[in-house]
Amino acid sequence: MKNYKKTAESEKLLSAVFGTLKRNSNKFRKTIETAKSACGRRGGMITILIVDDEKLERRGIRFLLKREEGEFQILEAANGKDALGVLASNHVDILFSDVKMPYMNGLELTKAVREDHPEMEIVIFSGYNDFSYAREALRYGVVDYVLKPVDPNEFHKTFQRVMENISSKIEKREQQNRKEDYLKKYSF
């Protein structure tokens, strides 16, 4: 397990980084609002599943998510097998997964999730800078392959891209619904 030392200096640095990012994020606010409004079936909340066999890593991702704008329902699983159980009983919008885990690794999980939940946004985290893992993850349509330890600035950019993807899918679906409604209304 990795040792992370929480110091006043590291907290101040993280606050400064996220403060700057949030001040410059009007577009991101709109993206979050669009995504949240489409999640009305769950009270306007985006649901996120964090999968990692190390509890400290899951806490780290949770910490980074708390610094993002919006409220999120955050679920956790210690491995891919447990994650499938969580997914069977919960609607999840975003999956954050480690690669190396016991029972079922993150790539096997990603493959299984893609089959049952093709719309889900997936981000892989790994302590391994191995191109073969990244290539396989990209084959399954992950948004990003982020190396550990996770850089807060990189996490923010990745999360922003995930939220923009969700917003874009919602807008496309709404546009398609409007077209269908129009055709139903004016077809003979």
XYZ file of N, CA, C and O in Angstrom:
752
model
N 0.846 -1.172 0.000
C 0.000 0.000 0.000
C 0.893 1.237 0.000
O 1.912 1.284 0.673
N 0.493 2.237 -0.745
C 1.273 3.464 -0.845
C 1.015 4.330 0.376
O -0.084 4.371 0.901
N 2.041 5.059 0.813
C 1.879 5.991 1.926
C 1.764 7.405 1.404
O 2.618 7.868 0.673
N 0.679 8.065 1.762
C 0.458 9.448 1.381
C 0.464 10.268 2.653
O -0.220 9.942 3.610
N 1.236 11.329 2.647
C 1.315 12.187 3.805
C 0.496 13.435 3.551
O 0.759 14.174 2.621
N -0.527 13.612 4.360
C -1.369 14.790 4.233
C -0.725 15.894 5.057
O -0.594 15.782 6.265
N -0.317 16.948 4.375
C 0.300 18.069 5.067
C -0.476 19.337 4.760
O -1.259 19.389 3.819
N -0.249 20.355 5.576
C -0.908 21.640 5.336
C -0.492 22.185 3.972
O -1.297 22.766 3.250
N 0.766 21.966 3.606
C 1.265 22.454 2.316
C 0.577 21.750 1.145
O 0.172 22.381 0.176
N 0.402 20.428 1.244
C -0.259 19.706 0.150
C -1.726 20.103 0.055
O -2.269 20.239 -1.037
N -2.390 20.305 1.205
C -3.785 20.762 1.199
C -3.898 22.135 0.544
O -4.796 22.388 -0.244
N -2.962 23.032 0.878
C -2.975 24.388 0.313
C -2.766 24.334 -1.191
O -3.445 25.028 -1.949
N -1.850 23.470 -1.651
C -1.582 23.330 -3.077
C -2.819 22.807 -3.806
O -3.214 23.335 -4.835
N -3.448 21.763 -3.252
C -4.654 21.227 -3.873
C -5.762 22.270 -3.920
O -6.458 22.414 -4.918
N -5.938 23.014 -2.847
C -6.964 24.062 -2.830
C -6.693 25.122 -3.885
O -7.615 25.593 -4.555
N -5.431 25.497 -4.052
C -5.077 26.508 -5.050
C -5.354 25.999 -6.462
O -5.919 26.703 -7.291
N -4.965 24.747 -6.736
C -5.183 24.167 -8.061
C -6.670 24.117 -8.375
O -7.128 24.565 -9.420
N -7.466 23.579 -7.447
C -8.890 23.450 -7.708
C -9.598 24.791 -7.701
O -10.555 24.986 -8.432
N -9.125 25.740 -6.895
C -9.716 27.074 -6.903
C -9.571 27.722 -8.267
O -10.514 28.295 -8.810
N -8.391 27.631 -8.859
C -8.145 28.194 -10.187
C -9.008 27.495 -11.230
O -9.616 28.141 -12.079
N -9.062 26.165 -11.151
C -9.855 25.424 -12.126
C -11.331 25.783 -12.031
O -12.000 25.952 -13.039
N -11.852 25.915 -10.829
C -13.277 26.212 -10.668
C -13.627 27.621 -11.119
O -14.690 27.852 -11.664
N -12.728 28.581 -10.897
C -13.012 29.954 -11.325
C -13.137 30.047 -12.836
O -13.825 30.913 -13.365
N -12.477 29.157 -13.552
C -12.474 29.206 -15.013
C -13.383 28.147 -15.628
O -13.154 27.700 -16.734
N -14.431 27.781 -14.923
C -15.193 26.635 -15.409
C -16.674 26.914 -15.643
O -17.512 26.094 -15.330
N -17.022 28.049 -16.234
C -18.429 28.322 -16.522
C -19.014 27.272 -17.460
O -20.137 26.811 -17.266
N -18.260 26.890 -18.479
C -18.733 25.871 -19.415
C -18.936 24.555 -18.675
O -19.908 23.838 -18.911
N -18.017 24.249 -17.764
C -18.114 23.010 -17.001
C -19.361 23.022 -16.122
O -20.053 22.016 -16.010
N -19.697 24.164 -15.524
C -20.913 24.270 -14.710
C -22.143 23.947 -15.547
O -23.025 23.220 -15.122
N -22.189 24.503 -16.760
C -23.327 24.249 -17.655
C -23.388 22.763 -18.013
O -24.460 22.159 -18.044
N -22.247 22.164 -18.276
C -22.190 20.746 -18.607
C -22.722 19.900 -17.462
O -23.513 18.980 -17.672
N -22.311 20.217 -16.243
C -22.784 19.468 -15.077
C -24.286 19.630 -14.916
O -24.996 18.663 -14.670
N -24.784 20.846 -15.087
C -26.228 21.079 -14.945
C -27.018 20.295 -15.993
O -28.061 19.719 -15.681
N -26.523 20.245 -17.229
C -27.195 19.475 -18.277
C -27.217 17.997 -17.901
O -28.244 17.337 -18.004
N -26.085 17.494 -17.472
C -26.001 16.077 -17.111
C -26.883 15.771 -15.906
O -27.601 14.775 -15.888
N -26.868 16.639 -14.913
C -27.676 16.412 -13.717
C -29.164 16.479 -14.022
O -29.950 15.699 -13.493
N -29.569 17.396 -14.895
C -30.991 17.530 -15.195
C -31.523 16.277 -15.875
O -32.679 15.916 -15.713
N -30.684 15.603 -16.629
C -31.121 14.385 -17.304
C -31.153 13.198 -16.359
O -31.705 12.169 -16.679
N -30.567 13.351 -15.204
C -30.553 12.265 -14.232
C -31.692 12.438 -13.233
O -31.603 11.978 -12.106
N -32.744 13.110 -13.646
C -33.881 13.376 -12.781
C -34.493 12.124 -12.203
O -35.042 12.142 -11.115
N -34.366 11.027 -12.917
C -34.946 9.789 -12.417
C -34.277 9.363 -11.116
O -34.786 8.551 -10.382
N -33.116 9.923 -10.840
C -32.398 9.609 -9.601
C -32.154 10.879 -8.786
O -31.165 11.002 -8.094
N -33.061 11.831 -8.914
C -32.936 13.052 -8.133
C -31.882 14.000 -8.662
O -31.390 14.840 -7.922
N -31.530 13.913 -9.941
C -30.566 14.835 -10.526
C -29.134 14.575 -10.092
O -28.283 15.433 -10.218
N -28.861 13.388 -9.596
C -27.530 13.101 -9.104
C -26.819 12.103 -10.013
O -27.392 11.096 -10.414
N -25.593 12.396 -10.346
C -24.743 11.486 -11.115
C -24.241 10.416 -10.143
O -23.801 10.720 -9.039
N -24.301 9.158 -10.571
C -23.822 8.058 -9.725
C -22.486 7.573 -10.253
O -22.334 7.306 -11.448
N -21.530 7.472 -9.339
C -20.157 7.101 -9.681
C -19.768 5.865 -8.876
O -20.032 5.794 -7.677
N -19.148 4.905 -9.554
C -18.632 3.710 -8.886
C -17.110 3.740 -8.948
O -16.537 3.832 -10.035
N -16.477 3.673 -7.781
C -15.013 3.627 -7.680
C -14.628 2.190 -7.331
O -15.088 1.652 -6.327
N -13.779 1.595 -8.169
C -13.375 0.208 -7.953
C -11.853 0.150 -7.819
O -11.130 0.481 -8.759
N -11.402 -0.249 -6.640
C -9.967 -0.385 -6.384
C -9.812 -1.278 -5.165
O -10.579 -1.156 -4.207
N -8.828 -2.170 -5.194
C -8.632 -3.062 -4.057
C -7.961 -2.355 -2.877
O -7.963 -2.879 -1.770
N -7.432 -1.174 -3.097
C -6.812 -0.413 -2.011
C -7.762 0.676 -1.535
O -8.111 1.593 -2.289
N -8.158 0.581 -0.273
C -9.104 1.536 0.299
C -8.561 2.963 0.235
O -9.307 3.906 -0.023
N -7.268 3.128 0.451
C -6.657 4.461 0.403
C -6.812 5.083 -0.983
O -7.063 6.291 -1.104
N -6.696 4.278 -2.024
C -6.875 4.784 -3.391
C -8.324 5.208 -3.618
O -8.590 6.232 -4.255
N -9.272 4.411 -3.122
C -10.686 4.789 -3.258
C -10.962 6.095 -2.527
O -11.670 6.961 -3.039
N -10.375 6.249 -1.361
C -10.532 7.510 -0.611
C -9.945 8.681 -1.380
O -10.492 9.786 -1.366
N -8.814 8.460 -2.037
C -8.181 9.525 -2.827
C -9.070 9.996 -3.965
O -9.215 11.200 -4.195
N -9.693 9.062 -4.669
C -10.602 9.426 -5.765
C -11.825 10.139 -5.195
O -12.290 11.139 -5.750
N -12.331 9.661 -4.080
C -13.463 10.320 -3.405
C -13.110 11.767 -3.054
O -13.899 12.678 -3.253
N -11.899 11.952 -2.542
C -11.422 13.287 -2.169
C -11.401 14.206 -3.396
O -11.865 15.339 -3.339
N -10.885 13.690 -4.506
C -10.825 14.491 -5.734
C -12.227 14.800 -6.250
O -12.477 15.895 -6.753
N -13.145 13.848 -6.135
C -14.526 14.082 -6.583
C -15.215 15.149 -5.742
O -16.014 15.930 -6.257
N -14.914 15.184 -4.453
C -15.523 16.194 -3.575
C -15.084 17.600 -3.966
O -15.774 18.567 -3.682
N -13.971 17.714 -4.636
C -13.473 19.017 -5.065
C -14.094 19.460 -6.392
O -13.935 20.598 -6.798
N -14.773 18.548 -7.053
C -15.452 18.879 -8.308
C -16.803 19.500 -7.992
O -17.362 19.272 -6.923
N -17.310 20.277 -8.950
C -18.625 20.884 -8.769
C -19.705 19.837 -8.924
O -19.595 18.939 -9.745
N -20.753 19.994 -8.153
C -21.885 19.086 -8.244
C -21.917 18.118 -7.085
O -20.955 17.973 -6.331
N -23.064 17.488 -6.955
C -23.224 16.458 -5.943
C -23.311 15.128 -6.651
O -23.977 14.999 -7.671
N -22.650 14.140 -6.091
C -22.587 12.837 -6.711
C -22.902 11.759 -5.688
O -22.534 11.877 -4.530
N -23.571 10.720 -6.150
C -23.715 9.534 -5.326
C -22.498 8.691 -5.638
O -22.259 8.341 -6.807
N -21.719 8.373 -4.623
C -20.479 7.635 -4.840
C -20.604 6.255 -4.201
O -20.870 6.136 -3.004
N -20.418 5.238 -5.032
C -20.437 3.850 -4.589
C -19.021 3.301 -4.698
O -18.212 3.813 -5.485
N -18.725 2.263 -3.940
C -17.384 1.680 -3.973
C -17.445 0.163 -4.058
O -18.405 -0.451 -3.585
N -16.391 -0.402 -4.641
C -16.203 -1.850 -4.673
C -14.703 -2.123 -4.592
O -13.893 -1.340 -5.078
N -14.344 -3.249 -3.963
C -12.937 -3.575 -3.748
C -12.319 -4.358 -4.905
O -11.107 -4.537 -4.934
N -13.151 -4.836 -5.848
C -12.617 -5.561 -7.007
C -13.687 -5.629 -8.081
O -14.840 -5.230 -7.865
N -13.324 -6.134 -9.231
C -14.240 -6.195 -10.362
C -15.452 -7.071 -10.109
O -16.568 -6.750 -10.528
N -15.254 -8.178 -9.416
C -16.368 -9.087 -9.114
C -17.401 -8.376 -8.228
O -18.599 -8.442 -8.497
N -16.936 -7.684 -7.190
C -17.844 -6.916 -6.322
C -18.525 -5.797 -7.111
O -19.693 -5.495 -6.894
N -17.791 -5.196 -8.031
C -18.344 -4.098 -8.837
C -19.524 -4.573 -9.670
O -20.522 -3.868 -9.800
N -19.429 -5.780 -10.230
C -20.550 -6.311 -11.015
C -21.797 -6.461 -10.151
O -22.910 -6.215 -10.608
N -21.611 -6.833 -8.887
C -22.733 -6.918 -7.958
C -23.356 -5.560 -7.705
O -24.584 -5.414 -7.684
N -22.521 -4.543 -7.542
C -23.017 -3.172 -7.339
C -23.771 -2.720 -8.586
O -24.853 -2.128 -8.494
N -23.226 -3.010 -9.751
C -23.855 -2.602 -11.011
C -25.186 -3.317 -11.248
O -26.074 -2.771 -11.896
N -25.322 -4.518 -10.728
C -26.568 -5.272 -10.914
C -27.727 -4.633 -10.150
O -28.874 -4.774 -10.540
N -27.407 -3.899 -9.081
C -28.486 -3.335 -8.254
C -28.520 -1.810 -8.247
O -29.321 -1.229 -7.529
N -27.674 -1.161 -9.040
C -27.624 0.299 -9.080
C -27.390 0.790 -10.496
O -26.638 0.172 -11.254
N -28.022 1.921 -10.839
C -27.694 2.576 -12.101
C -26.440 3.409 -11.855
O -26.400 4.208 -10.925
N -25.417 3.215 -12.657
C -24.155 3.941 -12.510
C -23.883 4.683 -13.808
O -24.005 4.120 -14.894
N -23.511 5.959 -13.674
C -23.189 6.784 -14.846
C -21.708 6.735 -15.196
O -21.341 6.762 -16.368
N -20.853 6.682 -14.155
C -19.404 6.770 -14.358
C -18.722 5.679 -13.537
O -19.030 5.489 -12.361
N -17.779 4.989 -14.172
C -16.989 3.963 -13.497
C -15.526 4.391 -13.491
O -14.954 4.683 -14.539
N -14.946 4.455 -12.292
C -13.507 4.668 -12.130
C -12.958 3.345 -11.620
O -13.381 2.868 -10.565
N -12.002 2.748 -12.348
C -11.498 1.438 -11.941
C -9.991 1.342 -12.031
O -9.374 1.855 -12.965
N -9.423 0.654 -11.052
C -8.020 0.283 -11.083
C -7.862 -0.855 -12.093
O -8.842 -1.517 -12.444
N -6.647 -1.102 -12.560
C -6.409 -2.209 -13.483
C -6.149 -3.499 -12.710
O -6.823 -4.500 -12.897
N -5.164 -3.485 -11.827
C -4.744 -4.702 -11.118
C -5.533 -4.868 -9.823
O -5.395 -4.081 -8.889
N -6.395 -5.901 -9.804
C -7.192 -6.219 -8.620
C -7.381 -7.729 -8.571
O -7.339 -8.391 -9.609
N -7.630 -8.260 -7.379
C -7.893 -9.706 -7.290
C -9.277 -10.063 -7.839
O -10.139 -9.193 -7.971
N -9.468 -11.327 -8.155
C -10.728 -11.926 -8.620
C -11.100 -11.520 -10.043
O -11.369 -12.372 -10.863
N -11.162 -10.232 -10.323
C -11.459 -9.746 -11.672
C -10.774 -8.402 -11.822
O -11.058 -7.473 -11.077
N -9.870 -8.299 -12.794
C -9.136 -7.046 -12.939
C -9.981 -5.987 -13.656
O -11.078 -6.266 -14.143
N -9.452 -4.790 -13.713
C -10.184 -3.665 -14.286
C -10.487 -3.797 -15.766
O -11.513 -3.312 -16.243
N -9.621 -4.470 -16.512
C -9.867 -4.645 -17.944
C -10.977 -5.668 -18.180
O -11.831 -5.479 -19.054
N -10.984 -6.740 -17.382
C -12.080 -7.717 -17.476
C -13.405 -7.056 -17.080
O -14.442 -7.286 -17.714
N -13.352 -6.228 -16.043
C -14.541 -5.497 -15.609
C -15.031 -4.571 -16.718
O -16.222 -4.528 -17.029
N -14.110 -3.843 -17.331
C -14.467 -2.917 -18.405
C -15.140 -3.650 -19.552
O -16.154 -3.193 -20.090
N -14.605 -4.792 -19.923
C -15.198 -5.589 -21.003
C -16.625 -6.003 -20.637
O -17.550 -5.872 -21.450
N -16.818 -6.488 -19.422
C -18.155 -6.918 -18.977
C -19.122 -5.736 -18.920
O -20.283 -5.849 -19.340
N -18.652 -4.605 -18.431
C -19.501 -3.412 -18.323
C -19.905 -2.934 -19.711
O -21.058 -2.557 -19.938
N -18.984 -2.931 -20.649
C -19.280 -2.482 -22.015
C -20.406 -3.305 -22.640
O -21.228 -2.793 -23.377
N -20.427 -4.602 -22.346
C -21.457 -5.476 -22.907
C -22.842 -5.144 -22.349
O -23.815 -5.138 -23.094
N -22.920 -4.876 -21.039
C -24.218 -4.646 -20.391
C -24.601 -3.177 -20.262
O -25.776 -2.861 -20.121
N -23.614 -2.293 -20.261
C -23.860 -0.857 -20.053
C -23.032 -0.040 -21.043
O -22.089 0.653 -20.658
N -23.380 -0.090 -22.326
C -22.543 0.570 -23.338
C -22.469 2.088 -23.194
O -21.512 2.695 -23.681
N -23.423 2.705 -22.527
C -23.427 4.164 -22.376
C -22.561 4.651 -21.213
O -22.308 5.846 -21.080
N -22.133 3.744 -20.351
C -21.393 4.147 -19.155
C -20.028 4.745 -19.518
O -19.327 4.243 -20.396
N -19.683 5.824 -18.831
C -18.365 6.443 -18.995
C -17.388 5.706 -18.077
O -17.674 5.514 -16.891
N -16.238 5.296 -18.634
C -15.269 4.504 -17.871
C -13.898 5.163 -17.928
O -13.426 5.557 -18.991
N -13.276 5.261 -16.744
C -11.904 5.765 -16.628
C -11.106 4.700 -15.882
O -11.547 4.195 -14.846
N -9.944 4.361 -16.411
C -9.063 3.371 -15.799
C -7.897 4.094 -15.122
O -7.306 5.012 -15.698
N -7.584 3.647 -13.899
C -6.423 4.142 -13.169
C -5.440 2.986 -13.023
O -5.856 1.849 -12.804
N -4.157 3.299 -13.151
C -3.180 2.232 -13.026
C -1.839 2.763 -12.558
O -1.430 3.860 -12.929
N -1.174 1.971 -11.776
C 0.192 2.266 -11.362
C 1.187 1.721 -12.373
O 2.394 1.835 -12.193
N 0.691 1.117 -13.454
C 1.540 0.485 -14.457
C 1.517 1.288 -15.747
O 0.482 1.444 -16.359
N 2.678 1.775 -16.131
C 2.807 2.526 -17.378
C 3.097 1.530 -18.499
O 4.148 1.536 -19.106
N 2.150 0.638 -18.732
C 2.297 -0.437 -19.703
C 1.347 -0.171 -20.869
O 0.134 -0.138 -20.693
N 1.907 -0.001 -22.050
C 1.106 0.352 -23.213
C 0.069 -0.721 -23.541
O -1.022 -0.414 -24.022
N 0.366 -1.994 -23.267
C -0.594 -3.053 -23.606
C -1.876 -2.902 -22.785
O -2.970 -3.145 -23.292
N -1.769 -2.488 -21.504
C -2.969 -2.231 -20.694
C -3.764 -1.062 -21.285
O -4.974 -1.135 -21.427
N -3.061 0.000 -21.607
C -3.722 1.190 -22.150
C -4.401 0.870 -23.475
O -5.544 1.280 -23.711
N -3.723 0.121 -24.330
C -4.292 -0.232 -25.633
C -5.564 -1.058 -25.468
O -6.577 -0.815 -26.123
N -5.529 -2.032 -24.566
C -6.715 -2.857 -24.339
C -7.854 -2.026 -23.751
O -9.009 -2.183 -24.151
N -7.522 -1.133 -22.823
C -8.549 -0.266 -22.232
C -9.198 0.606 -23.300
O -10.425 0.762 -23.327
N -8.402 1.160 -24.191
C -8.939 2.007 -25.261
C -9.818 1.202 -26.214
O -10.809 1.711 -26.735
N -9.483 -0.053 -26.414
C -10.293 -0.925 -27.264
C -11.714 -1.075 -26.697
O -12.670 -1.243 -27.439
N -11.833 -0.995 -25.373
C -13.143 -1.105 -24.729
C -13.830 0.246 -24.580
O -14.866 0.345 -23.945
N -13.252 1.291 -25.135
C -13.905 2.597 -25.152
C -13.815 3.383 -23.866
O -14.726 4.149 -23.557
N -12.725 3.230 -23.123
C -12.579 4.044 -21.912
C -12.299 5.491 -22.300
O -11.752 5.762 -23.369
N -12.689 6.409 -21.418
C -12.465 7.832 -21.672
C -10.997 8.172 -21.519
O -10.438 8.940 -22.292
N -10.355 7.577 -20.505
C -8.959 7.905 -20.246
C -8.306 6.776 -19.465
O -8.975 5.984 -18.797
N -6.987 6.713 -19.547
C -6.150 5.779 -18.816
C -5.202 6.659 -18.008
O -4.292 7.262 -18.569
N -5.449 6.771 -16.706
C -4.725 7.717 -15.857
C -3.732 6.956 -14.982
O -4.094 5.982 -14.322
N -2.491 7.434 -14.981
C -1.461 6.791 -14.166
C -1.525 7.262 -12.714
O -1.822 8.424 -12.433
N -1.254 6.322 -11.803
C -1.165 6.636 -10.376
C 0.275 7.006 -10.065
O 1.180 6.467 -10.698
N 0.550 7.823 -9.104
C -0.431 8.572 -8.315
C -1.140 9.595 -9.199
O -0.547 10.183 -10.099
N -2.417 9.769 -8.938
C -3.270 10.613 -9.770
C -2.968 12.084 -9.522
O -3.005 12.548 -8.382
N -2.663 12.790 -10.590
C -2.426 14.226 -10.518
C -3.795 14.929 -10.468
O -4.640 14.684 -11.327
N -4.040 15.790 -9.469
C -5.349 16.456 -9.341
C -5.759 17.244 -10.592
O -6.934 17.232 -10.957
N -4.813 17.898 -11.225
C -5.119 18.667 -12.440
C -5.546 17.730 -13.570
O -6.511 17.993 -14.282
N -4.843 16.618 -13.727
C -5.192 15.638 -14.759
C -6.553 15.011 -14.439
O -7.368 14.782 -15.337
N -6.804 14.739 -13.164
C -8.102 14.180 -12.769
C -9.226 15.139 -13.153
O -10.250 14.718 -13.694
N -9.028 16.424 -12.859
C -10.057 17.413 -13.184
C -10.339 17.433 -14.687
O -11.496 17.440 -15.104
N -9.284 17.422 -15.490
C -9.466 17.441 -16.952
C -10.202 16.182 -17.423
O -11.091 16.263 -18.275
N -9.841 15.046 -16.876
C -10.505 13.797 -17.239
C -11.965 13.827 -16.825
O -12.855 13.474 -17.607
N -12.231 14.290 -15.609
C -13.603 14.347 -15.117
C -14.434 15.316 -15.954
O -15.593 15.047 -16.271
N -13.829 16.419 -16.332
C -14.522 17.385 -17.180
C -14.892 16.751 -18.523
O -16.003 16.916 -19.013
N -13.977 15.985 -19.098
C -14.245 15.304 -20.370
C -15.377 14.281 -20.207
O -16.257 14.170 -21.066
N -15.378 13.560 -19.090
C -16.446 12.588 -18.812
C -17.796 13.295 -18.739
O -18.777 12.856 -19.341
N -17.851 14.410 -18.017
C -19.109 15.139 -17.868
C -19.561 15.721 -19.215
O -20.749 15.754 -19.509
N -18.626 16.173 -20.026
C -18.973 16.673 -21.356
C -19.520 15.545 -22.232
O -20.470 15.748 -22.996
N -18.947 14.343 -22.104
C -19.459 13.191 -22.851
C -20.898 12.876 -22.443
O -21.751 12.620 -23.298
N -21.160 12.891 -21.145
C -22.517 12.618 -20.655
C -23.473 13.677 -21.179
O -24.550 13.358 -21.693
N -23.077 14.924 -21.095
C -23.910 16.029 -21.559
C -24.192 15.905 -23.057
O -25.320 16.091 -23.508
N -23.185 15.567 -23.823
C -23.338 15.422 -25.272
C -24.297 14.290 -25.611
O -25.161 14.429 -26.491
N -24.183 13.158 -24.933
C -25.091 12.032 -25.166
C -26.525 12.425 -24.840
O -27.454 12.053 -25.564
N -26.704 13.167 -23.766
C -28.040 13.604 -23.365
C -28.631 14.535 -24.415
O -29.788 14.389 -24.810
N -27.820 15.491 -24.882
C -28.299 16.429 -25.900
C -28.667 15.706 -27.190
O -29.690 16.016 -27.808
N -27.868 14.716 -27.597
C -28.183 13.940 -28.798
C -29.480 13.156 -28.613
O -30.311 13.098 -29.523
N -29.659 12.560 -27.448
C -30.870 11.797 -27.180
C -32.096 12.703 -27.196
O -33.133 12.362 -27.774
N -31.972 13.898 -26.588
C -33.089 14.844 -26.574
C -33.409 15.329 -27.985
O -34.572 15.478 -28.343
N -32.381 15.568 -28.779
C -32.591 15.994 -30.165
C -33.299 14.893 -30.951
O -34.230 15.167 -31.718
N -32.893 13.656 -30.763
C -33.538 12.529 -31.438
C -35.004 12.418 -31.004
O -35.884 12.202 -31.832
N -35.265 12.610 -29.708
C -36.649 12.564 -29.210
C -37.502 13.665 -29.830
O -38.662 13.435 -30.180
N -36.929 14.866 -29.962
C -37.669 15.973 -30.591
C -38.000 15.652 -32.043
O -39.097 15.918 -32.509
N -37.035 15.061 -32.766
C -37.277 14.679 -34.156
C -38.397 13.646 -34.240
O -39.283 13.751 -35.091
N -38.341 12.654 -33.373
C -39.370 11.617 -33.385
C -40.739 12.197 -33.044
O -41.736 11.837 -33.671
N -40.783 13.082 -32.064
C -42.051 13.727 -31.701
C -42.599 14.547 -32.865
O -43.796 14.527 -33.141
N -41.729 15.243 -33.549
C -42.131 16.059 -34.697
C -42.711 15.168 -35.797
O -43.756 15.465 -36.367
N -42.003 14.061 -36.077
C -42.474 13.141 -37.126
C -43.818 12.519 -36.759
O -44.686 12.359 -37.613
N -43.992 12.159 -35.504
C -45.274 11.604 -35.067
C -46.393 12.629 -35.204
O -47.505 12.300 -35.626
N -46.085 13.851 -34.870
C -47.084 14.921 -34.884
C -47.497 15.278 -36.311
O -48.662 15.541 -36.582
N -46.540 15.300 -37.234
C -46.817 15.788 -38.587
C -46.820 14.689 -39.650
O -46.898 14.983 -40.829
N -46.730 13.440 -39.262
C -46.785 12.394 -40.290
C -48.242 12.073 -40.611
O -49.141 12.219 -39.789
N -48.458 11.648 -41.813
C -49.830 11.420 -42.275
C -50.197 9.973 -42.181
O -49.676 9.052 -42.395
